[in-house]
Amino acid sequence: MADKTDTKAEASGTSGASGRGAESVRLVRLRLAQLLWLVFLLAALFLAVGALLIAVDANRDNDLVKFVLEGADRVDLGIFSKDNGIKQFGGDDPETKNALFNWGIGAVAWLIVGRIVDRLVRP
């Protein structure tokens, strides 16, 4: 009697079709990527709206204006600070120029880094 062993079988390195575990991991990575993108987007939004509020000389005694400006101060990380940021302007209305330039650059940086992180985490 001859031994009929299949010698043509190849190892694929997988155990077959994707199971529920793989789908769960994919879903968690997707939700995490979405959450991280939202955080980066909100940081950019705080900086952009904060710069706009300074440019239009909004009432800083208003609670909503205070909230946005304080949030922008937190997410500028000191690098994009309107008081001591990348570039400091002098002359006419330096605070507005500093806020528009530094916070504008900061908002763009948050969006770029956020998109990179999103692509790294997303399945």
Short mmCIF file of N, CA and C in Angstrom, two decimals:
data_model
loop_
_atom_site.label_atom_id
_atom_site.label_comp_id
_atom_site.label_asym_id
_atom_site.label_seq_id
_atom_site.Cartn_x
_atom_site.Cartn_y
_atom_site.Cartn_z
N MET A 1 0.83 -1.17 0.00
CA MET A 1 0.00 0.00 0.00
C MET A 1 0.87 1.24 0.00
N ALA A 2 0.61 2.15 -0.91
CA ALA A 2 1.43 3.35 -1.03
C ALA A 2 0.89 4.44 -0.11
N ASP A 3 1.82 5.23 0.44
CA ASP A 3 1.47 6.35 1.31
C ASP A 3 1.06 7.53 0.43
N LYS A 4 -0.16 8.05 0.57
CA LYS A 4 -0.65 9.13 -0.27
C LYS A 4 -0.60 10.46 0.49
N THR A 5 0.58 10.91 0.84
CA THR A 5 0.76 12.18 1.52
C THR A 5 0.85 13.30 0.49
N ASP A 6 0.15 14.40 0.73
CA ASP A 6 0.17 15.54 -0.19
C ASP A 6 1.47 16.30 0.00
N THR A 7 2.33 16.28 -0.97
CA THR A 7 3.62 16.96 -0.87
C THR A 7 3.58 18.34 -1.51
N LYS A 8 2.46 18.72 -2.08
CA LYS A 8 2.36 20.01 -2.75
C LYS A 8 1.78 21.11 -1.85
N ALA A 9 1.39 20.79 -0.66
CA ALA A 9 0.80 21.77 0.25
C ALA A 9 1.87 22.77 0.69
N GLU A 10 1.49 24.05 0.75
CA GLU A 10 2.42 25.09 1.16
C GLU A 10 1.88 25.78 2.40
N ALA A 11 2.79 26.20 3.25
CA ALA A 11 2.39 26.93 4.45
C ALA A 11 2.12 28.37 4.07
N SER A 12 0.98 28.89 4.50
CA SER A 12 0.62 30.27 4.17
C SER A 12 0.92 31.23 5.31
N GLY A 13 1.13 30.72 6.49
CA GLY A 13 1.40 31.60 7.63
C GLY A 13 0.15 32.12 8.29
N THR A 14 -1.01 31.73 7.79
CA THR A 14 -2.27 32.17 8.41
C THR A 14 -3.08 30.94 8.75
N SER A 15 -4.04 31.16 9.57
CA SER A 15 -4.88 30.04 9.98
C SER A 15 -6.19 30.02 9.22
N GLY A 16 -6.23 30.69 8.10
CA GLY A 16 -7.45 30.69 7.30
C GLY A 16 -8.06 32.07 7.22
N ALA A 17 -9.36 32.12 7.12
CA ALA A 17 -10.06 33.38 6.97
C ALA A 17 -9.96 34.22 8.24
N SER A 18 -10.11 35.53 8.06
CA SER A 18 -10.07 36.44 9.20
C SER A 18 -11.20 36.12 10.15
N GLY A 19 -10.89 36.05 11.42
CA GLY A 19 -11.91 35.74 12.41
C GLY A 19 -12.49 36.99 13.02
N ARG A 20 -13.27 36.79 14.04
CA ARG A 20 -13.90 37.91 14.74
C ARG A 20 -12.87 38.76 15.45
N GLY A 21 -11.78 38.15 15.88
CA GLY A 21 -10.73 38.90 16.58
C GLY A 21 -10.07 39.93 15.68
N ALA A 22 -9.79 39.53 14.45
CA ALA A 22 -9.18 40.46 13.51
C ALA A 22 -10.12 41.61 13.18
N GLU A 23 -11.40 41.30 13.05
CA GLU A 23 -12.39 42.35 12.76
C GLU A 23 -12.51 43.31 13.94
N SER A 24 -12.44 42.79 15.16
CA SER A 24 -12.51 43.64 16.35
C SER A 24 -11.31 44.57 16.43
N VAL A 25 -10.13 44.06 16.13
CA VAL A 25 -8.92 44.89 16.14
C VAL A 25 -9.02 45.98 15.09
N ARG A 26 -9.52 45.62 13.92
CA ARG A 26 -9.68 46.61 12.85
C ARG A 26 -10.65 47.72 13.27
N LEU A 27 -11.74 47.33 13.91
CA LEU A 27 -12.73 48.30 14.35
C LEU A 27 -12.18 49.21 15.45
N VAL A 28 -11.42 48.65 16.38
CA VAL A 28 -10.81 49.45 17.44
C VAL A 28 -9.81 50.45 16.84
N ARG A 29 -9.00 49.99 15.90
CA ARG A 29 -8.03 50.89 15.26
C ARG A 29 -8.73 51.99 14.48
N LEU A 30 -9.82 51.66 13.84
CA LEU A 30 -10.58 52.66 13.09
C LEU A 30 -11.15 53.72 14.03
N ARG A 31 -11.79 53.28 15.12
CA ARG A 31 -12.37 54.23 16.08
C ARG A 31 -11.29 55.08 16.75
N LEU A 32 -10.15 54.48 17.08
CA LEU A 32 -9.04 55.22 17.69
C LEU A 32 -8.51 56.27 16.72
N ALA A 33 -8.37 55.91 15.46
CA ALA A 33 -7.91 56.87 14.45
C ALA A 33 -8.88 58.03 14.33
N GLN A 34 -10.17 57.73 14.34
CA GLN A 34 -11.18 58.79 14.25
C GLN A 34 -11.13 59.70 15.47
N LEU A 35 -10.97 59.13 16.65
CA LEU A 35 -10.89 59.92 17.88
C LEU A 35 -9.65 60.81 17.88
N LEU A 36 -8.52 60.25 17.48
CA LEU A 36 -7.29 61.04 17.44
C LEU A 36 -7.41 62.17 16.43
N TRP A 37 -7.97 61.89 15.26
CA TRP A 37 -8.15 62.95 14.26
C TRP A 37 -9.05 64.05 14.81
N LEU A 38 -10.10 63.69 15.54
CA LEU A 38 -10.99 64.68 16.14
C LEU A 38 -10.24 65.57 17.14
N VAL A 39 -9.38 64.97 17.95
CA VAL A 39 -8.60 65.75 18.93
C VAL A 39 -7.68 66.74 18.22
N PHE A 40 -6.99 66.28 17.18
CA PHE A 40 -6.09 67.16 16.44
C PHE A 40 -6.88 68.26 15.72
N LEU A 41 -8.03 67.91 15.18
CA LEU A 41 -8.88 68.88 14.51
C LEU A 41 -9.39 69.94 15.47
N LEU A 42 -9.79 69.54 16.67
CA LEU A 42 -10.25 70.51 17.67
C LEU A 42 -9.13 71.44 18.10
N ALA A 43 -7.92 70.92 18.25
CA ALA A 43 -6.78 71.77 18.60
C ALA A 43 -6.55 72.82 17.52
N ALA A 44 -6.59 72.41 16.26
CA ALA A 44 -6.42 73.35 15.15
C ALA A 44 -7.55 74.37 15.13
N LEU A 45 -8.75 73.92 15.41
CA LEU A 45 -9.91 74.81 15.43
C LEU A 45 -9.78 75.87 16.53
N PHE A 46 -9.33 75.46 17.72
CA PHE A 46 -9.12 76.43 18.80
C PHE A 46 -8.13 77.51 18.36
N LEU A 47 -7.03 77.11 17.73
CA LEU A 47 -6.03 78.09 17.31
C LEU A 47 -6.57 79.01 16.23
N ALA A 48 -7.27 78.46 15.24
CA ALA A 48 -7.78 79.27 14.15
C ALA A 48 -8.85 80.25 14.63
N VAL A 49 -9.79 79.76 15.43
CA VAL A 49 -10.85 80.64 15.94
C VAL A 49 -10.27 81.66 16.92
N GLY A 50 -9.31 81.25 17.73
CA GLY A 50 -8.65 82.19 18.65
C GLY A 50 -7.98 83.33 17.91
N ALA A 51 -7.28 83.00 16.83
CA ALA A 51 -6.63 84.04 16.02
C ALA A 51 -7.67 84.97 15.40
N LEU A 52 -8.76 84.40 14.94
CA LEU A 52 -9.83 85.22 14.37
C LEU A 52 -10.44 86.15 15.42
N LEU A 53 -10.66 85.63 16.62
CA LEU A 53 -11.23 86.46 17.69
C LEU A 53 -10.31 87.62 18.05
N ILE A 54 -9.02 87.38 18.05
CA ILE A 54 -8.09 88.47 18.33
C ILE A 54 -8.09 89.46 17.18
N ALA A 55 -8.15 88.96 15.94
CA ALA A 55 -8.13 89.85 14.77
C ALA A 55 -9.35 90.76 14.71
N VAL A 56 -10.51 90.25 15.13
CA VAL A 56 -11.72 91.08 15.09
C VAL A 56 -11.92 91.84 16.39
N ASP A 57 -10.96 91.74 17.29
CA ASP A 57 -10.99 92.45 18.57
C ASP A 57 -12.26 92.11 19.36
N ALA A 58 -12.49 90.82 19.54
CA ALA A 58 -13.67 90.34 20.25
C ALA A 58 -13.60 90.74 21.73
N ASN A 59 -14.76 90.83 22.35
CA ASN A 59 -14.87 91.20 23.76
C ASN A 59 -14.27 90.09 24.63
N ARG A 60 -13.16 90.36 25.26
CA ARG A 60 -12.47 89.33 26.05
C ARG A 60 -13.11 89.09 27.41
N ASP A 61 -14.12 89.86 27.74
CA ASP A 61 -14.87 89.61 28.98
C ASP A 61 -15.96 88.57 28.77
N ASN A 62 -16.26 88.26 27.52
CA ASN A 62 -17.26 87.26 27.17
C ASN A 62 -16.71 85.87 27.53
N ASP A 63 -17.54 85.05 28.16
CA ASP A 63 -17.09 83.73 28.61
C ASP A 63 -16.69 82.82 27.45
N LEU A 64 -17.41 82.86 26.36
CA LEU A 64 -17.07 82.01 25.21
C LEU A 64 -15.73 82.43 24.59
N VAL A 65 -15.52 83.72 24.48
CA VAL A 65 -14.25 84.23 23.94
C VAL A 65 -13.11 83.83 24.87
N LYS A 66 -13.32 83.97 26.18
CA LYS A 66 -12.29 83.55 27.14
C LYS A 66 -11.97 82.07 26.99
N PHE A 67 -13.01 81.24 26.86
CA PHE A 67 -12.84 79.80 26.73
C PHE A 67 -11.99 79.46 25.50
N VAL A 68 -12.31 80.08 24.36
CA VAL A 68 -11.58 79.79 23.13
C VAL A 68 -10.13 80.26 23.24
N LEU A 69 -9.91 81.46 23.77
CA LEU A 69 -8.55 81.99 23.87
C LEU A 69 -7.71 81.18 24.86
N GLU A 70 -8.31 80.76 25.97
CA GLU A 70 -7.58 79.92 26.92
C GLU A 70 -7.26 78.55 26.31
N GLY A 71 -8.21 78.01 25.55
CA GLY A 71 -7.97 76.74 24.86
C GLY A 71 -6.85 76.87 23.84
N ALA A 72 -6.85 77.96 23.11
CA ALA A 72 -5.79 78.20 22.12
C ALA A 72 -4.44 78.34 22.80
N ASP A 73 -4.42 79.03 23.95
CA ASP A 73 -3.16 79.16 24.70
C ASP A 73 -2.63 77.80 25.14
N ARG A 74 -3.53 76.88 25.47
CA ARG A 74 -3.11 75.54 25.91
C ARG A 74 -2.57 74.71 24.77
N VAL A 75 -3.21 74.77 23.60
CA VAL A 75 -2.80 73.90 22.51
C VAL A 75 -1.71 74.50 21.63
N ASP A 76 -1.28 75.73 21.91
CA ASP A 76 -0.18 76.27 21.10
C ASP A 76 1.18 75.71 21.51
N LEU A 77 1.22 74.98 22.63
CA LEU A 77 2.40 74.26 23.09
C LEU A 77 3.63 75.14 23.32
N GLY A 78 3.44 76.44 23.38
CA GLY A 78 4.56 77.34 23.59
C GLY A 78 5.36 77.60 22.32
N ILE A 79 5.32 76.69 21.39
CA ILE A 79 6.05 76.85 20.13
C ILE A 79 5.35 77.86 19.24
N PHE A 80 4.04 77.82 19.23
CA PHE A 80 3.24 78.69 18.37
C PHE A 80 2.54 79.79 19.18
N SER A 81 3.11 80.14 20.32
CA SER A 81 2.52 81.13 21.20
C SER A 81 2.40 82.49 20.52
N LYS A 82 1.30 83.17 20.78
CA LYS A 82 1.15 84.51 20.22
C LYS A 82 2.03 85.52 20.95
N ASP A 83 2.48 85.17 22.16
CA ASP A 83 3.32 86.08 22.93
C ASP A 83 4.80 85.84 22.70
N ASN A 84 5.19 84.61 22.43
CA ASN A 84 6.60 84.28 22.25
C ASN A 84 6.72 83.10 21.29
N GLY A 85 6.17 83.26 20.10
CA GLY A 85 6.12 82.16 19.15
C GLY A 85 7.26 82.16 18.15
N ILE A 86 7.01 81.58 17.02
CA ILE A 86 8.01 81.44 15.98
C ILE A 86 8.48 82.79 15.47
N LYS A 87 7.56 83.69 15.25
CA LYS A 87 7.90 85.04 14.76
C LYS A 87 7.17 86.06 15.60
N GLN A 88 7.86 87.12 15.92
CA GLN A 88 7.27 88.21 16.68
C GLN A 88 7.27 89.47 15.81
N PHE A 89 6.12 90.09 15.73
CA PHE A 89 5.96 91.30 14.93
C PHE A 89 5.97 92.52 15.83
N GLY A 90 6.33 93.63 15.29
CA GLY A 90 6.29 94.91 16.00
C GLY A 90 5.42 95.87 15.21
N GLY A 91 5.46 97.12 15.57
CA GLY A 91 4.72 98.13 14.82
C GLY A 91 3.26 98.17 15.18
N ASP A 92 2.45 98.41 14.15
CA ASP A 92 1.01 98.53 14.33
C ASP A 92 0.36 97.20 14.68
N ASP A 93 -0.34 97.15 15.80
CA ASP A 93 -1.12 95.98 16.23
C ASP A 93 -0.34 94.66 16.18
N PRO A 94 0.73 94.58 16.95
CA PRO A 94 1.56 93.36 16.91
C PRO A 94 0.84 92.12 17.45
N GLU A 95 -0.07 92.30 18.42
CA GLU A 95 -0.76 91.14 18.98
C GLU A 95 -1.58 90.42 17.91
N THR A 96 -2.27 91.16 17.07
CA THR A 96 -3.07 90.56 16.01
C THR A 96 -2.18 89.84 15.00
N LYS A 97 -1.11 90.49 14.60
CA LYS A 97 -0.18 89.87 13.64
C LYS A 97 0.44 88.60 14.23
N ASN A 98 0.86 88.67 15.49
CA ASN A 98 1.46 87.49 16.14
C ASN A 98 0.46 86.35 16.23
N ALA A 99 -0.77 86.66 16.60
CA ALA A 99 -1.79 85.61 16.73
C ALA A 99 -2.11 85.00 15.38
N LEU A 100 -2.31 85.84 14.37
CA LEU A 100 -2.65 85.30 13.06
C LEU A 100 -1.51 84.45 12.49
N PHE A 101 -0.28 84.91 12.63
CA PHE A 101 0.85 84.16 12.08
C PHE A 101 1.13 82.90 12.89
N ASN A 102 1.39 83.05 14.17
CA ASN A 102 1.81 81.92 15.00
C ASN A 102 0.70 80.90 15.20
N TRP A 103 -0.49 81.35 15.52
CA TRP A 103 -1.59 80.41 15.72
C TRP A 103 -2.04 79.81 14.39
N GLY A 104 -1.91 80.57 13.30
CA GLY A 104 -2.23 80.02 11.98
C GLY A 104 -1.28 78.90 11.60
N ILE A 105 0.01 79.11 11.82
CA ILE A 105 1.01 78.06 11.55
C ILE A 105 0.74 76.87 12.48
N GLY A 106 0.42 77.15 13.73
CA GLY A 106 0.12 76.08 14.69
C GLY A 106 -1.07 75.25 14.26
N ALA A 107 -2.11 75.90 13.76
CA ALA A 107 -3.30 75.18 13.30
C ALA A 107 -2.96 74.26 12.14
N VAL A 108 -2.17 74.75 11.20
CA VAL A 108 -1.76 73.93 10.06
C VAL A 108 -0.91 72.75 10.55
N ALA A 109 -0.01 72.99 11.50
CA ALA A 109 0.84 71.92 12.04
C ALA A 109 -0.01 70.85 12.72
N TRP A 110 -1.00 71.26 13.51
CA TRP A 110 -1.89 70.29 14.16
C TRP A 110 -2.61 69.43 13.11
N LEU A 111 -3.05 70.05 12.02
CA LEU A 111 -3.76 69.30 10.98
C LEU A 111 -2.84 68.32 10.27
N ILE A 112 -1.62 68.74 9.97
CA ILE A 112 -0.67 67.85 9.27
C ILE A 112 -0.30 66.67 10.16
N VAL A 113 0.07 66.95 11.39
CA VAL A 113 0.45 65.87 12.31
C VAL A 113 -0.75 64.96 12.59
N GLY A 114 -1.92 65.56 12.72
CA GLY A 114 -3.12 64.76 12.95
C GLY A 114 -3.42 63.81 11.80
N ARG A 115 -3.23 64.27 10.59
CA ARG A 115 -3.48 63.41 9.43
C ARG A 115 -2.45 62.27 9.37
N ILE A 116 -1.20 62.58 9.71
CA ILE A 116 -0.16 61.54 9.73
C ILE A 116 -0.49 60.49 10.79
N VAL A 117 -0.86 60.93 11.99
CA VAL A 117 -1.21 59.99 13.06
C VAL A 117 -2.43 59.17 12.66
N ASP A 118 -3.40 59.81 12.05
CA ASP A 118 -4.59 59.10 11.60
C ASP A 118 -4.22 57.98 10.61
N ARG A 119 -3.35 58.27 9.67
CA ARG A 119 -2.95 57.27 8.67
C ARG A 119 -2.13 56.14 9.29
N LEU A 120 -1.36 56.45 10.33
CA LEU A 120 -0.57 55.42 10.98
C LEU A 120 -1.44 54.45 11.80
N VAL A 121 -2.48 54.97 12.41
CA VAL A 121 -3.32 54.15 13.29
C VAL A 121 -4.41 53.43 12.52
N ARG A 122 -4.95 54.08 11.50
CA ARG A 122 -6.07 53.51 10.74
C ARG A 122 -5.64 52.20 10.07
N PRO A 123 -6.51 51.19 10.10
CA PRO A 123 -6.14 49.90 9.47
C PRO A 123 -6.08 50.00 7.95
#
